[in-house]
């Protein structure tokens, strides 16, 4: 299975062209749109989102992950193997957390170049063919990189920020709920919110936080839109109140 | 064939995870996105939309329908069989109209529980596995429910309200055109609109109503956006002028 | 392969019904969403977009292209064969550029009518069945049209206008970059922009134009949204400064 994690959107031309390449390289392999609206051109919040959601997929999954503001510049194209899953995309921090959370992560710099490489769409021209070949079972040739380059070791293990606003207005943070004390409150925009199990545990209109279905702490309002009610945006700080 | 009718959107993580489960449970069965933007957390308008659009699909179709504001609370998960089609989702009124319009509808309460059930995403954890098993031909075990519980018998047969605004700004009502006298006018926001066959039958900019391609009365403007021009929203009342 | 080029959107009911028909008529043939947000009800800018993006697909591809403001009126439904690709849709100018750029284009007027033809959704009822039959290898019966009707011969070979705004705010023009002198500047809204290779060649916040990954001249801002910064919309004029 190939899973797409991008900021390409679905309605314009980008995802369709990527899927065309995947179909050509790995016919019959199912392609799943996980996120096509990951934080636009922002690898850091995307990295925490990716690590939390990729974990839900079985080993062997190939994740084509492209948040690539530096396309056409010097950032390296890489393949990462972490916890049995394969990741393909630009080395700009996007794979920092899946790498850090793996016991024995491996990284290969992609040296292959397509005959035609556009300056602005490596998702289609470079990363999709590589992902397709992985999905049909062709492992990287050569040994993984031994040097510890391209890492973002100064990034925290969990990101106390909003990393995604979903279509219901829920605000997902970069904090794993399992890594927080269960009675902790989270503060955003001056509002301290308590933890509950789920929406129906509070009256309509009340804000709270809870462990979402992929394990991240998420700020929500029962029968309401938290992002509007609390004026939240990607990148807003979240404070952990002991 | 499995048809999705949800308010999950396509770009965020929800539909992709549902499709991953469906692929695992019923590999090779085509999955169609019918509505992923049904009225958010509003089972009542969604129920009229679902009944009108599901009818277009052949018998044997499995419809995974999840508009589920009460997820995590006490509403029952159900399988409904109506006119040869199968429906899986929460019992909150969403299936009231497909049930009412069927000669011999049957309802099974879902007693199966997955090993892991999140508090907020039963679409992925509970309803998708059940829909996948139906799609691969496993019928519900045990007899259907005999008690008449969970019904919304006070809801009308046709809903005189706007139930959906499409991307062109057309406003779909919960009224079946075939159940209206052909010369009736519909009034919204103080404007009485006559019926025509289709857009090109009126001058550009003129508002009208017509029987849309799935049989619902729809309010539109030729070469314009009815919802903007007439300031229409889901839930707005529609009066039938004799 | 069947490629969809429409203004139907993906989340509402239209594309899902079209894909249901395609699956019924040509089971197993992959369907790619290229554009589902082509310029709404505007065949002219759509025609330049279609010609540039369809060229990327291999010969034999069937393109179902529906931008159809005149649905239900007298415009003809057609099949066009151009450079080995097949196009199915309404004859309203949408195929003018793929026809003009082909050595030996052929056009067939579609005389087939489905048993049930809605007044407003020929994409589902008429064009999708025809595209499905082409995709499973049934060629048009009878000779192509010999009369030169239905053409828009007064349209330019390249359109000096914005034809699409993508999700990053980049503004795609109807000008093929290969047909412009390499040192030309493009003027939009009183701003003259120089050409660069790609985003990372200019400082953050700077506007420029470049040849996009499908060969069209595109106006962009590094780390910014050109359409917002320069207030651009589909249809805005682009001047070529010698």
mmCIF file of N, CA and C in Angstrom, chain C residues 4-90:
data_model
loop_
_atom_site.group_PDB
_atom_site.id
_atom_site.type_symbol
_atom_site.label_atom_id
_atom_site.label_comp_id
_atom_site.label_asym_id
_atom_site.label_seq_id
_atom_site.Cartn_x
_atom_site.Cartn_y
_atom_site.Cartn_z
ATOM 1 N N UNK C 4 -10.035 12.630 -15.567
ATOM 2 C CA UNK C 4 -11.173 13.540 -15.399
ATOM 3 C C UNK C 4 -10.704 14.989 -15.340
ATOM 4 N N UNK C 5 -11.333 15.814 -16.149
ATOM 5 C CA UNK C 5 -11.060 17.253 -16.164
ATOM 6 C C UNK C 5 -12.420 17.932 -16.083
ATOM 7 N N UNK C 6 -12.793 18.420 -14.908
ATOM 8 C CA UNK C 6 -14.139 18.961 -14.711
ATOM 9 C C UNK C 6 -14.114 20.138 -13.724
ATOM 10 N N UNK C 7 -15.292 20.730 -13.552
ATOM 11 C CA UNK C 7 -15.477 21.699 -12.464
ATOM 12 C C UNK C 7 -16.442 21.134 -11.412
ATOM 13 N N UNK C 8 -16.506 19.803 -11.318
ATOM 14 C CA UNK C 8 -17.496 19.126 -10.464
ATOM 15 C C UNK C 8 -17.133 19.116 -8.982
ATOM 16 N N UNK C 9 -15.868 19.349 -8.634
ATOM 17 C CA UNK C 9 -15.448 19.120 -7.255
ATOM 18 C C UNK C 9 -15.415 17.635 -6.946
ATOM 19 N N UNK C 10 -14.790 17.300 -5.824
ATOM 20 C CA UNK C 10 -14.692 15.896 -5.436
ATOM 21 C C UNK C 10 -15.616 15.559 -4.269
ATOM 22 N N UNK C 11 -15.927 16.540 -3.432
ATOM 23 C CA UNK C 11 -16.608 16.210 -2.178
ATOM 24 C C UNK C 11 -18.118 16.056 -2.336
ATOM 25 N N UNK C 12 -18.711 16.758 -3.288
ATOM 26 C CA UNK C 12 -20.150 16.643 -3.505
ATOM 27 C C UNK C 12 -20.470 15.437 -4.362
ATOM 28 N N UNK C 13 -21.697 15.344 -4.876
ATOM 29 C CA UNK C 13 -22.166 14.085 -5.465
ATOM 30 C C UNK C 13 -21.744 13.843 -6.908
ATOM 31 N N UNK C 14 -21.153 14.817 -7.582
ATOM 32 C CA UNK C 14 -21.027 14.706 -9.038
ATOM 33 C C UNK C 14 -19.929 13.745 -9.481
ATOM 34 N N UNK C 15 -18.716 13.937 -8.995
ATOM 35 C CA UNK C 15 -17.622 13.071 -9.443
ATOM 36 C C UNK C 15 -17.863 11.619 -9.042
ATOM 37 N N UNK C 16 -18.419 11.387 -7.875
ATOM 38 C CA UNK C 16 -18.691 10.022 -7.425
ATOM 39 C C UNK C 16 -19.657 9.301 -8.351
ATOM 40 N N UNK C 17 -20.684 9.998 -8.829
ATOM 41 C CA UNK C 17 -21.631 9.352 -9.739
ATOM 42 C C UNK C 17 -20.977 9.080 -11.096
ATOM 43 N N UNK C 18 -20.154 10.021 -11.559
ATOM 44 C CA UNK C 18 -19.435 9.801 -12.817
ATOM 45 C C UNK C 18 -18.531 8.571 -12.701
ATOM 46 N N UNK C 19 -17.821 8.445 -11.577
ATOM 47 C CA UNK C 19 -16.922 7.297 -11.410
ATOM 48 C C UNK C 19 -17.699 5.986 -11.313
ATOM 49 N N UNK C 20 -18.895 6.032 -10.763
ATOM 50 C CA UNK C 20 -19.732 4.833 -10.706
ATOM 51 C C UNK C 20 -20.064 4.352 -12.115
ATOM 52 N N UNK C 21 -20.427 5.284 -12.976
ATOM 53 C CA UNK C 21 -20.730 4.923 -14.367
ATOM 54 C C UNK C 21 -19.480 4.387 -15.065
ATOM 55 N N UNK C 22 -18.342 5.063 -14.863
ATOM 56 C CA UNK C 22 -17.101 4.598 -15.508
ATOM 57 C C UNK C 22 -16.735 3.200 -15.030
ATOM 58 N N UNK C 23 -16.920 2.957 -13.739
ATOM 59 C CA UNK C 23 -16.619 1.623 -13.228
ATOM 60 C C UNK C 23 -17.533 0.577 -13.854
ATOM 61 N N UNK C 24 -18.795 0.928 -14.047
ATOM 62 C CA UNK C 24 -19.747 -0.019 -14.648
ATOM 63 C C UNK C 24 -19.384 -0.302 -16.109
ATOM 64 N N UNK C 25 -18.994 0.738 -16.842
ATOM 65 C CA UNK C 25 -18.732 0.594 -18.275
ATOM 66 C C UNK C 25 -17.333 0.067 -18.571
ATOM 67 N N UNK C 26 -16.370 0.386 -17.713
ATOM 68 C CA UNK C 26 -14.976 0.001 -17.981
ATOM 69 C C UNK C 26 -14.343 -0.464 -16.685
ATOM 70 N N UNK C 27 -14.842 -1.602 -16.132
ATOM 71 C CA UNK C 27 -14.332 -2.055 -14.836
ATOM 72 C C UNK C 27 -12.831 -2.320 -14.889
ATOM 73 N N UNK C 28 -12.129 -1.893 -13.865
ATOM 74 C CA UNK C 28 -10.701 -2.153 -13.790
ATOM 75 C C UNK C 28 -9.835 -1.090 -14.447
ATOM 76 N N UNK C 29 -10.439 -0.184 -15.212
ATOM 77 C CA UNK C 29 -9.632 0.878 -15.829
ATOM 78 C C UNK C 29 -9.397 1.976 -14.781
ATOM 79 N N UNK C 30 -8.124 2.346 -14.529
ATOM 80 C CA UNK C 30 -7.867 3.378 -13.524
ATOM 81 C C UNK C 30 -8.452 4.729 -13.938
ATOM 82 N N UNK C 31 -8.988 5.437 -12.967
ATOM 83 C CA UNK C 31 -9.547 6.769 -13.198
ATOM 84 C C UNK C 31 -8.741 7.773 -12.382
ATOM 85 N N UNK C 32 -8.216 8.777 -13.053
ATOM 86 C CA UNK C 32 -7.377 9.785 -12.404
ATOM 87 C C UNK C 32 -8.124 11.113 -12.345
ATOM 88 N N UNK C 33 -8.155 11.734 -11.162
ATOM 89 C CA UNK C 33 -8.694 13.094 -11.041
ATOM 90 C C UNK C 33 -7.591 14.083 -11.390
ATOM 91 N N UNK C 34 -7.642 14.676 -12.589
ATOM 92 C CA UNK C 34 -6.606 15.643 -12.967
ATOM 93 C C UNK C 34 -6.993 17.030 -12.429
ATOM 94 N N UNK C 35 -8.074 17.570 -12.942
ATOM 95 C CA UNK C 35 -8.658 18.784 -12.357
ATOM 96 C C UNK C 35 -10.121 18.504 -12.056
ATOM 97 N N UNK C 36 -10.546 18.728 -10.828
ATOM 98 C CA UNK C 36 -11.981 18.733 -10.541
ATOM 99 C C UNK C 36 -12.407 20.144 -10.158
ATOM 100 N N UNK C 37 -11.453 21.083 -10.237
ATOM 101 C CA UNK C 37 -11.750 22.492 -9.944
ATOM 102 C C UNK C 37 -11.274 23.385 -11.085
ATOM 103 N N UNK C 38 -11.445 22.883 -12.319
ATOM 104 C CA UNK C 38 -11.170 23.733 -13.480
ATOM 105 C C UNK C 38 -12.100 24.949 -13.420
ATOM 106 N N UNK C 39 -11.762 26.023 -14.131
ATOM 107 C CA UNK C 39 -12.544 27.265 -14.024
ATOM 108 C C UNK C 39 -14.051 27.033 -14.200
ATOM 109 N N UNK C 40 -14.804 27.291 -13.142
ATOM 110 C CA UNK C 40 -16.218 26.913 -13.085
ATOM 111 C C UNK C 40 -17.016 27.548 -14.222
ATOM 112 N N UNK C 41 -17.597 26.706 -15.030
ATOM 113 C CA UNK C 41 -18.476 27.121 -16.129
ATOM 114 C C UNK C 41 -17.794 28.067 -17.108
ATOM 115 N N UNK C 42 -16.454 27.986 -17.237
ATOM 116 C CA UNK C 42 -15.730 28.855 -18.175
ATOM 117 C C UNK C 42 -14.895 28.011 -19.131
ATOM 118 N N UNK C 43 -15.473 27.628 -20.283
ATOM 119 C CA UNK C 43 -14.749 26.768 -21.220
ATOM 120 C C UNK C 43 -13.479 27.404 -21.776
ATOM 121 N N UNK C 44 -13.419 28.743 -21.920
ATOM 122 C CA UNK C 44 -12.257 29.332 -22.596
ATOM 123 C C UNK C 44 -10.965 29.175 -21.788
ATOM 124 N N UNK C 45 -10.859 29.675 -20.555
ATOM 125 C CA UNK C 45 -9.614 29.402 -19.831
ATOM 126 C C UNK C 45 -9.375 27.908 -19.622
ATOM 127 N N UNK C 46 -10.453 27.155 -19.448
ATOM 128 C CA UNK C 46 -10.303 25.709 -19.261
ATOM 129 C C UNK C 46 -9.652 25.058 -20.472
ATOM 130 N N UNK C 47 -9.939 25.567 -21.663
ATOM 131 C CA UNK C 47 -9.404 24.958 -22.886
ATOM 132 C C UNK C 47 -7.885 25.038 -22.938
ATOM 133 N N UNK C 48 -7.316 26.146 -22.461
ATOM 134 C CA UNK C 48 -5.860 26.313 -22.478
ATOM 135 C C UNK C 48 -5.206 25.460 -21.386
ATOM 136 N N UNK C 49 -5.887 25.350 -20.268
ATOM 137 C CA UNK C 49 -5.413 24.501 -19.180
ATOM 138 C C UNK C 49 -5.425 23.033 -19.616
ATOM 139 N N UNK C 50 -6.528 22.621 -20.208
ATOM 140 C CA UNK C 50 -6.666 21.238 -20.667
ATOM 141 C C UNK C 50 -5.583 20.874 -21.670
ATOM 142 N N UNK C 51 -5.342 21.751 -22.648
ATOM 143 C CA UNK C 51 -4.355 21.431 -23.688
ATOM 144 C C UNK C 51 -2.966 21.253 -23.079
ATOM 145 N N UNK C 52 -2.616 22.082 -22.105
ATOM 146 C CA UNK C 52 -1.278 21.999 -21.507
ATOM 147 C C UNK C 52 -1.124 20.755 -20.643
ATOM 148 N N UNK C 53 -2.156 20.402 -19.898
ATOM 149 C CA UNK C 53 -2.022 19.297 -18.944
ATOM 150 C C UNK C 53 -2.310 17.933 -19.565
ATOM 151 N N UNK C 54 -3.168 17.872 -20.578
ATOM 152 C CA UNK C 54 -3.475 16.583 -21.206
ATOM 153 C C UNK C 54 -2.252 16.036 -21.933
ATOM 154 N N UNK C 55 -1.428 16.948 -22.443
ATOM 155 C CA UNK C 55 -0.234 16.574 -23.202
ATOM 156 C C UNK C 55 0.722 15.690 -22.388
ATOM 157 N N UNK C 56 0.646 15.793 -21.063
ATOM 158 C CA UNK C 56 1.543 15.032 -20.200
ATOM 159 C C UNK C 56 1.174 13.553 -20.166
ATOM 160 N N UNK C 57 -0.051 13.210 -20.555
ATOM 161 C CA UNK C 57 -0.524 11.820 -20.461
ATOM 162 C C UNK C 57 -0.196 11.059 -21.738
ATOM 163 N N UNK C 58 -0.016 9.736 -21.625
ATOM 164 C CA UNK C 58 0.395 8.956 -22.794
ATOM 165 C C UNK C 58 -0.720 8.828 -23.828
ATOM 166 N N UNK C 59 -0.333 8.561 -25.080
ATOM 167 C CA UNK C 59 -1.341 8.281 -26.107
ATOM 168 C C UNK C 59 -2.234 7.129 -25.650
ATOM 169 N N UNK C 60 -3.479 7.177 -26.064
ATOM 170 C CA UNK C 60 -4.438 6.163 -25.649
ATOM 171 C C UNK C 60 -5.273 6.591 -24.459
ATOM 172 N N UNK C 61 -4.806 7.619 -23.746
ATOM 173 C CA UNK C 61 -5.570 8.113 -22.602
ATOM 174 C C UNK C 61 -6.931 8.651 -23.059
ATOM 175 N N UNK C 62 -7.957 8.354 -22.270
ATOM 176 C CA UNK C 62 -9.285 8.917 -22.514
ATOM 177 C C UNK C 62 -9.514 10.041 -21.503
ATOM 178 N N UNK C 63 -9.744 11.245 -22.002
ATOM 179 C CA UNK C 63 -9.974 12.404 -21.133
ATOM 180 C C UNK C 63 -11.461 12.745 -21.146
ATOM 181 N N UNK C 64 -12.089 12.591 -20.001
ATOM 182 C CA UNK C 64 -13.486 13.002 -19.856
ATOM 183 C C UNK C 64 -13.457 14.431 -19.346
ATOM 184 N N UNK C 65 -13.812 15.374 -20.209
ATOM 185 C CA UNK C 65 -13.667 16.800 -19.886
ATOM 186 C C UNK C 65 -15.028 17.477 -19.933
ATOM 187 N N UNK C 66 -15.503 17.925 -18.771
ATOM 188 C CA UNK C 66 -16.842 18.500 -18.722
ATOM 189 C C UNK C 66 -16.828 19.827 -17.974
ATOM 190 N N UNK C 67 -16.819 20.901 -18.735
ATOM 191 C CA UNK C 67 -17.102 22.255 -18.246
ATOM 192 C C UNK C 67 -18.270 22.670 -19.106
ATOM 193 N N UNK C 68 -19.455 22.718 -18.561
ATOM 194 C CA UNK C 68 -20.644 22.619 -19.398
ATOM 195 C C UNK C 68 -21.742 23.581 -18.978
ATOM 196 N N UNK C 69 -21.473 24.900 -19.078
ATOM 197 C CA UNK C 69 -22.512 25.850 -18.649
ATOM 198 C C UNK C 69 -23.770 25.749 -19.511
ATOM 199 N N UNK C 70 -23.640 25.207 -20.717
ATOM 200 C CA UNK C 70 -24.807 25.148 -21.598
ATOM 201 C C UNK C 70 -25.519 23.816 -21.574
ATOM 202 N N UNK C 71 -25.298 23.014 -20.505
ATOM 203 C CA UNK C 71 -25.958 21.710 -20.448
ATOM 204 C C UNK C 71 -27.467 21.880 -20.602
ATOM 205 N N UNK C 72 -28.050 21.036 -21.408
ATOM 206 C CA UNK C 72 -29.482 21.119 -21.636
ATOM 207 C C UNK C 72 -29.840 22.014 -22.813
ATOM 208 N N UNK C 73 -28.865 22.781 -23.345
ATOM 209 C CA UNK C 73 -29.107 23.611 -24.526
ATOM 210 C C UNK C 73 -28.573 22.888 -25.759
ATOM 211 N N UNK C 74 -28.310 23.629 -26.858
ATOM 212 C CA UNK C 74 -28.067 22.968 -28.144
ATOM 213 C C UNK C 74 -26.619 22.583 -28.414
ATOM 214 N N UNK C 75 -25.656 22.945 -27.546
ATOM 215 C CA UNK C 75 -24.255 22.587 -27.871
ATOM 216 C C UNK C 75 -24.140 21.083 -28.080
ATOM 217 N N UNK C 76 -23.263 20.692 -29.036
ATOM 218 C CA UNK C 76 -23.176 19.270 -29.393
ATOM 219 C C UNK C 76 -22.292 18.507 -28.422
ATOM 220 N N UNK C 77 -22.629 17.252 -28.136
ATOM 221 C CA UNK C 77 -21.693 16.368 -27.422
ATOM 222 C C UNK C 77 -20.740 15.754 -28.447
ATOM 223 N N UNK C 78 -19.450 15.724 -28.120
ATOM 224 C CA UNK C 78 -18.477 15.238 -29.112
ATOM 225 C C UNK C 78 -17.429 14.313 -28.518
ATOM 226 N N UNK C 79 -16.837 13.518 -29.420
ATOM 227 C CA UNK C 79 -15.585 12.803 -29.178
ATOM 228 C C UNK C 79 -14.533 13.455 -30.065
ATOM 229 N N UNK C 80 -13.374 13.780 -29.496
ATOM 230 C CA UNK C 80 -12.273 14.334 -30.279
ATOM 231 C C UNK C 80 -11.077 13.407 -30.130
ATOM 232 N N UNK C 81 -10.409 13.130 -31.238
ATOM 233 C CA UNK C 81 -9.140 12.413 -31.165
ATOM 234 C C UNK C 81 -8.051 13.373 -31.603
ATOM 235 N N UNK C 82 -7.046 13.567 -30.739
ATOM 236 C CA UNK C 82 -5.980 14.530 -31.027
ATOM 237 C C UNK C 82 -4.675 13.990 -30.460
ATOM 238 N N UNK C 83 -3.683 13.842 -31.295
ATOM 239 C CA UNK C 83 -2.366 13.338 -30.897
ATOM 240 C C UNK C 83 -2.456 12.006 -30.140
ATOM 241 N N UNK C 84 -3.375 11.167 -30.580
ATOM 242 C CA UNK C 84 -3.489 9.842 -30.000
ATOM 243 C C UNK C 84 -4.292 9.769 -28.720
ATOM 244 N N UNK C 85 -4.726 10.914 -28.214
ATOM 245 C CA UNK C 85 -5.575 10.914 -27.015
ATOM 246 C C UNK C 85 -7.031 11.141 -27.412
ATOM 247 N N UNK C 86 -7.937 10.619 -26.575
ATOM 248 C CA UNK C 86 -9.367 10.748 -26.819
ATOM 249 C C UNK C 86 -9.969 11.722 -25.812
ATOM 250 N N UNK C 87 -10.831 12.566 -26.299
ATOM 251 C CA UNK C 87 -11.517 13.529 -25.433
ATOM 252 C C UNK C 87 -13.019 13.362 -25.607
ATOM 253 N N UNK C 88 -13.753 13.424 -24.502
ATOM 254 C CA UNK C 88 -15.211 13.329 -24.557
ATOM 255 C C UNK C 88 -15.778 14.479 -23.740
ATOM 256 N N UNK C 89 -16.715 15.214 -24.326
ATOM 257 C CA UNK C 89 -17.338 16.316 -23.585
ATOM 258 C C UNK C 89 -18.162 17.200 -24.484
ATOM 259 N N UNK C 90 -18.556 18.366 -23.963
ATOM 260 C CA UNK C 90 -19.414 19.275 -24.736
ATOM 261 C C UNK C 90 -18.584 20.116 -25.714
#
